[in-house]
XYZ file of C-alpha atoms in Angstrom:
99
model
C 26.268 -6.229 2.951
C 22.811 -7.343 1.339
C 21.467 -3.608 2.017
C 24.069 -2.135 0.805
C 24.255 -3.588 -2.261
C 20.492 -3.664 -2.699
C 20.750 0.280 -1.073
C 23.693 0.530 -4.349
C 23.691 -1.221 -7.147
C 19.472 -1.964 -7.605
C 18.885 1.563 -8.075
C 22.342 2.046 -10.391
C 21.511 -0.583 -12.657
C 17.758 0.898 -13.267
C 18.749 4.051 -13.595
C 21.889 2.790 -16.634
C 19.106 -0.162 -17.851
C 16.925 2.101 -19.996
C 19.413 3.794 -21.456
C 20.987 0.019 -22.565
C 17.086 -0.788 -24.074
C 16.365 2.713 -25.958
C 19.740 2.193 -28.006
C 19.058 -1.613 -28.842
C 17.056 -0.848 -31.281
C 16.787 -3.649 -34.606
C 18.309 -3.384 -37.644
C 16.217 -3.067 -41.056
C 17.549 -6.164 -41.634
C 15.678 -7.903 -38.448
C 12.535 -5.983 -39.513
C 12.414 -7.022 -42.663
C 11.766 -10.837 -41.665
C 9.031 -10.171 -41.645
C 8.420 -9.142 -45.241
C 10.046 -12.018 -46.522
C 6.399 -14.321 -46.369
C 4.911 -12.067 -48.976
C 7.464 -10.099 -51.034
C 10.074 -12.980 -51.083
C 13.747 -13.828 -49.380
C 15.032 -10.188 -49.195
C 12.379 -8.519 -51.054
C 13.139 -10.490 -54.054
C 8.856 -12.099 -55.158
C 8.735 -14.615 -57.690
C 4.559 -14.576 -56.814
C 2.124 -12.455 -57.194
C 2.949 -9.622 -54.599
C 5.719 -6.676 -55.666
C 9.151 -7.178 -55.282
C 10.681 -4.428 -53.106
C 14.591 -5.017 -53.016
C 16.678 -2.484 -55.103
C 13.688 0.204 -55.198
C 14.465 3.995 -54.123
C 14.446 4.084 -50.005
C 12.186 7.200 -50.445
C 9.908 5.389 -52.539
C 9.620 2.529 -50.031
C 9.286 4.807 -47.077
C 6.265 7.203 -48.346
C 4.389 4.296 -49.479
C 4.686 2.065 -45.688
C 4.320 5.941 -44.100
C 0.564 5.889 -46.594
C -0.410 2.491 -45.569
C 0.101 2.965 -42.145
C -1.972 6.071 -41.993
C -3.952 4.884 -44.389
C -3.822 6.435 -46.798
C -3.226 3.886 -49.254
C -5.504 0.530 -48.705
C -3.916 -3.156 -49.208
C -5.229 -6.258 -47.816
C -2.988 -6.886 -44.816
C -0.051 -3.872 -45.613
C -2.080 -1.272 -43.622
C -2.470 -3.682 -40.108
C 1.717 -4.289 -40.689
C 2.535 -1.109 -41.712
C 1.082 0.354 -38.148
C 3.427 -2.036 -36.172
C 6.460 -0.233 -37.145
C 7.445 3.003 -35.967
C 8.325 5.951 -38.551
C 11.771 5.185 -37.197
C 11.809 1.505 -38.387
C 9.754 2.110 -41.157
C 13.084 4.601 -42.657
C 15.434 1.329 -41.852
C 13.542 -0.965 -43.376
C 13.309 1.297 -46.523
C 16.910 1.558 -46.193
C 17.197 -2.424 -45.914
C 15.453 -2.791 -49.240
C 17.073 -0.279 -51.355
C 19.929 -1.635 -50.932
C 19.169 -5.239 -52.139
């Protein structure tokens, strides 16, 4: 019985599992947790950092991509932006545009 299970079920799970992993992309809200410590809760900064809440999604996306590609220089934004894919940056931009 164990041989049948290992020979049938395990390969089936291995075949299906990558599809689930690929579909489990973090939402903009989850990704935004990275931004709150500097840009404030929901992107409303109370300090020297610029607020990003309510900005145009295209603007936010362009800025993040520019940081990621080193077209803009920042103190830490270049390193942070490099940690996001273009798709994740798009989700972040949409998230903050709605705040």
